[in-house]
Amino acid sequence: MSAPSLAVPASRKASAPMRIAVVGAGVAGATFARQIKSLMGDHAQLSLFEMGRGPGGRAATRRDRNDTRMSIDHGAPVFDVNKSSKFYDVAEALVDEGYLQKASPWWRYHARTTDDVDVKLAFPSDGYEAYLGKPSMNAMCKGLLAGVDITTHFGTKVSKLSCANVNSTVKWNLKGAGATPADEPVDFGDFDYLVVTSLGFAHATRWRDIFGEEAPVVEAWRELSEKPPGTSEKVDSLLASVERVDAIPVISIFAQYSADAAASWLPKAEFETLRFAPHGGALNKIFGGGYQRADGGGEVTSWTNEPRIVDGIVVRRRENGDVTLACHASEEYSRSSFGVYGTGSTASRLGAGTKAGAKSNDPRTEQEIVRQVLDDVAKALHLDDQAKSDFVKPTNGPFMQRWGSAFPVASTCISAEGAFAPESGLILAGDFTSMRPGTIEGAAESAIDAATKLASHVISL
Ligand SMILES: Cc1cc2nc3c(=O)[nH]c(=O)nc-3n(C[C@H](O)[C@H](O)[C@H](O)COP(=O)(O)OP(=O)(O)OC[C@H]3O[C@@H](n4cnc5c(N)ncnc54)[C@H](O)[C@@H]3O)c2cc1C
């Protein structure tokens, strides 16, 4: 990455390195780590905590320890980056380093219009580049962290924070536990700066809903505020802003098929990635209109607007011939199944005994959702009975994951300025603090900005 190094003054060179804890190894956490190390080098000592088994967050890949062929991008399947974005050079570097590949410029969309035609859509639009993970999406975060001198703690949920005023500066202490709620917390020590890249970790209501306990940042700050010298208005306002952020949930149903298992239901066309919006209204909502009929019949003007379960379907042919399928349910449908997170999800694994854990361990509920989503997709793909019976019996899966905060709502997000309180050692980054929430580009840009501002702040001390 071509980040300019900031000159560190001699006085700071002599002092101990800044200890920085980053919570979350999604796109924002991984980008922050790469950027701050490139700016501050050994003057920053970094620890990265991630409750998932590996990096990725919402840009992760579901795997199966018992089946090495299984690899499905169940969050973001693909992303685009504006060529004028601060993340563009990083994305291009990740292509050169073999962690990303460029997505083919034309995607075929099948969208149901009133006269049921295929729609042709140019993706990405002019001025943008589109990328896929190579071989899978979580390669991106692995690539961002490759070669970065950092201590990583995967499979570790930061469950307890405390902060203290030491010589007029706030120090943050982190404790975390491993794979099950019963694990004893480990004390990871004190840090000069806490970088939070997860909305839920600082959001009182969301954290309580999933884990049944007070959000660690909120609890630690309340305890500090109760002691002299009292509270910081900046952090009070930052936490109040977090609480106002709303996010759209998405239920993702995903599966993997061997080439044979996919043969009867998959469209015959040659392709690398196919993206379907089964109901045209959704396509319109996502991309804003202006579509040409694939049969050359001019612009599409009439869309069906019937109630729907699925908004998007992504089918990808892997290098080994396998085919992966990811279906993303509509906002309305996803909101209606609050509390069912999917038995394999991190929220379910670590939240056992709480609302999410209890409900997601009810297989009937999960199975019912999977069935309804696949039925809707089969209808959208016009599958006959034989094809449908093959479609609902993949080689691996079908699995379900409910992303509780898939897409932060733009009008409720936090400004980069409001997310930065270095005097109290607290910095937020992530797509919920960006101008393009719900995108990989937005998450990465927010992290580049936060790291650059923190490096400047440290140097100014
Ligand atoms: C179904 C779906 C489809 C999408 N499609 C697209 C798309 O087509 N294009 C696009 O650009 N974007 C898409 N996105 C959005 C994109 O994935 C996100 O905007 C981006 O990945 C957000 O990254 P982040 O680092 O800000 O947050 P996250 O990825 O949410 O990272 C936060 C991390 O913090 C971790 N964490 C939270 N609490 C703790 C704790 N206490 N201890 C340790 N770790 C913790 C979480 O496990 C998580 O890994 C999609 C998202 C979803 C869910």
PDB file of C-alpha atoms in Angstrom, residues 262-363:
ATOM      1  CA  ALA A 262     -25.825 -28.284 -10.252  1.00  0.00           C
ATOM      2  CA  ALA A 263     -26.279 -29.566 -13.805  1.00  0.00           C
ATOM      3  CA  SER A 264     -30.069 -29.802 -13.877  1.00  0.00           C
ATOM      4  CA  TRP A 265     -31.006 -26.464 -12.322  1.00  0.00           C
ATOM      5  CA  LEU A 266     -28.193 -24.159 -13.374  1.00  0.00           C
ATOM      6  CA  PRO A 267     -28.637 -21.974 -16.456  1.00  0.00           C
ATOM      7  CA  LYS A 268     -26.578 -23.411 -19.289  1.00  0.00           C
ATOM      8  CA  ALA A 269     -24.751 -20.178 -20.159  1.00  0.00           C
ATOM      9  CA  GLU A 270     -20.989 -19.920 -19.770  1.00  0.00           C
ATOM     10  CA  PHE A 271     -20.276 -17.701 -16.825  1.00  0.00           C
ATOM     11  CA  GLU A 272     -18.024 -16.974 -13.912  1.00  0.00           C
ATOM     12  CA  THR A 273     -20.561 -15.180 -11.766  1.00  0.00           C
ATOM     13  CA  LEU A 274     -24.261 -14.731 -12.281  1.00  0.00           C
ATOM     14  CA  ARG A 275     -26.343 -12.356 -10.293  1.00  0.00           C
ATOM     15  CA  PHE A 276     -30.092 -12.491 -10.337  1.00  0.00           C
ATOM     16  CA  ALA A 277     -32.590 -10.079  -8.938  1.00  0.00           C
ATOM     17  CA  PRO A 278     -35.675 -12.268  -9.133  1.00  0.00           C
ATOM     18  CA  HIS A 279     -38.039  -9.394  -8.614  1.00  0.00           C
ATOM     19  CA  GLY A 280     -37.341  -6.352 -10.710  1.00  0.00           C
ATOM     20  CA  GLY A 281     -38.420  -3.925  -8.013  1.00  0.00           C
ATOM     21  CA  ALA A 282     -35.420  -5.024  -5.945  1.00  0.00           C
ATOM     22  CA  LEU A 283     -33.001  -4.507  -8.818  1.00  0.00           C
ATOM     23  CA  ASN A 284     -34.403  -1.038  -9.276  1.00  0.00           C
ATOM     24  CA  LYS A 285     -34.002  -0.340  -5.566  1.00  0.00           C
ATOM     25  CA  ILE A 286     -30.375  -1.480  -5.509  1.00  0.00           C
ATOM     26  CA  PHE A 287     -29.062   0.082  -8.704  1.00  0.00           C
ATOM     27  CA  GLY A 288     -31.465   2.927  -9.369  1.00  0.00           C
ATOM     28  CA  GLY A 289     -32.910   2.074 -12.793  1.00  0.00           C
ATOM     29  CA  GLY A 290     -31.937   2.496 -16.451  1.00  0.00           C
ATOM     30  CA  TYR A 291     -31.808  -1.143 -17.607  1.00  0.00           C
ATOM     31  CA  GLN A 292     -31.747  -2.524 -21.120  1.00  0.00           C
ATOM     32  CA  ARG A 293     -33.594  -5.680 -22.095  1.00  0.00           C
ATOM     33  CA  ALA A 294     -31.078  -8.398 -22.909  1.00  0.00           C
ATOM     34  CA  ASP A 295     -33.052  -9.244 -26.092  1.00  0.00           C
ATOM     35  CA  GLY A 296     -32.313  -5.771 -27.485  1.00  0.00           C
ATOM     36  CA  GLY A 297     -35.902  -4.595 -26.990  1.00  0.00           C
ATOM     37  CA  GLY A 298     -34.945  -1.273 -25.404  1.00  0.00           C
ATOM     38  CA  GLU A 299     -35.165   0.032 -21.879  1.00  0.00           C
ATOM     39  CA  VAL A 300     -37.125  -1.842 -19.233  1.00  0.00           C
ATOM     40  CA  THR A 301     -39.922   0.281 -17.899  1.00  0.00           C
ATOM     41  CA  SER A 302     -42.308  -2.118 -16.172  1.00  0.00           C
ATOM     42  CA  TRP A 303     -41.373  -4.048 -13.076  1.00  0.00           C
ATOM     43  CA  THR A 304     -43.416  -6.455 -11.052  1.00  0.00           C
ATOM     44  CA  ASN A 305     -43.952  -5.253  -7.548  1.00  0.00           C
ATOM     45  CA  GLU A 306     -45.312  -8.376  -5.915  1.00  0.00           C
ATOM     46  CA  PRO A 307     -44.461  -9.367  -2.325  1.00  0.00           C
ATOM     47  CA  ARG A 308     -41.155 -11.181  -2.306  1.00  0.00           C
ATOM     48  CA  ILE A 309     -38.875 -13.209  -0.070  1.00  0.00           C
ATOM     49  CA  VAL A 310     -35.584 -13.009  -1.986  1.00  0.00           C
ATOM     50  CA  ASP A 311     -33.929  -9.820  -3.256  1.00  0.00           C
ATOM     51  CA  GLY A 312     -30.708 -11.203  -4.694  1.00  0.00           C
ATOM     52  CA  ILE A 313     -29.180 -14.485  -5.853  1.00  0.00           C
ATOM     53  CA  VAL A 314     -25.488 -14.900  -6.597  1.00  0.00           C
ATOM     54  CA  VAL A 315     -24.202 -18.020  -8.334  1.00  0.00           C
ATOM     55  CA  ARG A 316     -20.480 -18.502  -8.750  1.00  0.00           C
ATOM     56  CA  ARG A 317     -18.578 -21.242 -10.564  1.00  0.00           C
ATOM     57  CA  ARG A 318     -15.366 -22.072  -8.712  1.00  0.00           C
ATOM     58  CA  GLU A 319     -12.084 -23.050 -10.295  1.00  0.00           C
ATOM     59  CA  ASN A 320     -12.600 -26.684  -9.184  1.00  0.00           C
ATOM     60  CA  GLY A 321     -15.946 -26.852 -11.042  1.00  0.00           C
ATOM     61  CA  ASP A 322     -18.125 -26.569  -7.922  1.00  0.00           C
ATOM     62  CA  VAL A 323     -20.931 -24.047  -7.908  1.00  0.00           C
ATOM     63  CA  THR A 324     -21.833 -21.879  -4.929  1.00  0.00           C
ATOM     64  CA  LEU A 325     -25.189 -20.260  -4.355  1.00  0.00           C
ATOM     65  CA  ALA A 326     -25.982 -17.380  -1.985  1.00  0.00           C
ATOM     66  CA  CYS A 327     -29.538 -16.057  -1.683  1.00  0.00           C
ATOM     67  CA  HIS A 328     -30.189 -12.816   0.157  1.00  0.00           C
ATOM     68  CA  ALA A 329     -33.666 -12.337   1.586  1.00  0.00           C
ATOM     69  CA  SER A 330     -35.518  -9.035   1.408  1.00  0.00           C
ATOM     70  CA  GLU A 331     -35.455  -6.557   4.280  1.00  0.00           C
ATOM     71  CA  GLU A 332     -39.103  -7.217   5.094  1.00  0.00           C
ATOM     72  CA  TYR A 333     -38.603 -10.977   5.257  1.00  0.00           C
ATOM     73  CA  SER A 334     -35.302 -10.716   7.182  1.00  0.00           C
ATOM     74  CA  ARG A 335     -36.782  -8.365   9.777  1.00  0.00           C
ATOM     75  CA  SER A 336     -39.660 -10.777  10.332  1.00  0.00           C
ATOM     76  CA  SER A 337     -37.368 -13.534  11.610  1.00  0.00           C
ATOM     77  CA  PHE A 338     -35.611 -11.604  14.359  1.00  0.00           C
ATOM     78  CA  GLY A 339     -33.603 -13.839  16.695  1.00  0.00           C
ATOM     79  CA  VAL A 340     -33.005 -16.772  14.318  1.00  0.00           C
ATOM     80  CA  TYR A 341     -29.311 -16.415  13.445  1.00  0.00           C
ATOM     81  CA  GLY A 342     -28.531 -19.834  11.973  1.00  0.00           C
ATOM     82  CA  THR A 343     -26.975 -22.619  14.010  1.00  0.00           C
ATOM     83  CA  GLY A 344     -23.504 -22.191  12.450  1.00  0.00           C
ATOM     84  CA  SER A 345     -23.267 -18.423  12.983  1.00  0.00           C
ATOM     85  CA  THR A 346     -20.840 -16.761  15.407  1.00  0.00           C
ATOM     86  CA  ALA A 347     -23.736 -14.962  17.121  1.00  0.00           C
ATOM     87  CA  SER A 348     -25.413 -18.273  17.754  1.00  0.00           C
ATOM     88  CA  ARG A 349     -22.220 -20.056  18.861  1.00  0.00           C
ATOM     89  CA  LEU A 350     -21.204 -17.346  21.334  1.00  0.00           C
ATOM     90  CA  GLY A 351     -24.689 -16.197  22.264  1.00  0.00           C
ATOM     91  CA  ALA A 352     -26.008 -19.589  23.412  1.00  0.00           C
ATOM     92  CA  GLY A 353     -28.510 -19.185  26.212  1.00  0.00           C
ATOM     93  CA  THR A 354     -29.453 -15.673  25.120  1.00  0.00           C
ATOM     94  CA  LYS A 355     -32.196 -14.660  22.736  1.00  0.00           C
ATOM     95  CA  ALA A 356     -30.216 -15.467  19.569  1.00  0.00           C
ATOM     96  CA  GLY A 357     -28.763 -18.686  20.886  1.00  0.00           C
ATOM     97  CA  ALA A 358     -32.020 -20.013  22.242  1.00  0.00           C
ATOM     98  CA  LYS A 359     -34.046 -19.327  19.121  1.00  0.00           C
ATOM     99  CA  SER A 360     -31.423 -20.365  16.601  1.00  0.00           C
ATOM    100  CA  ASN A 361     -31.075 -23.726  18.287  1.00  0.00           C
ATOM    101  CA  ASP A 362     -34.634 -24.493  17.275  1.00  0.00           C
ATOM    102  CA  PRO A 363     -33.976 -26.349  14.000  1.00  0.00           C
TER     103      PRO A 363
END
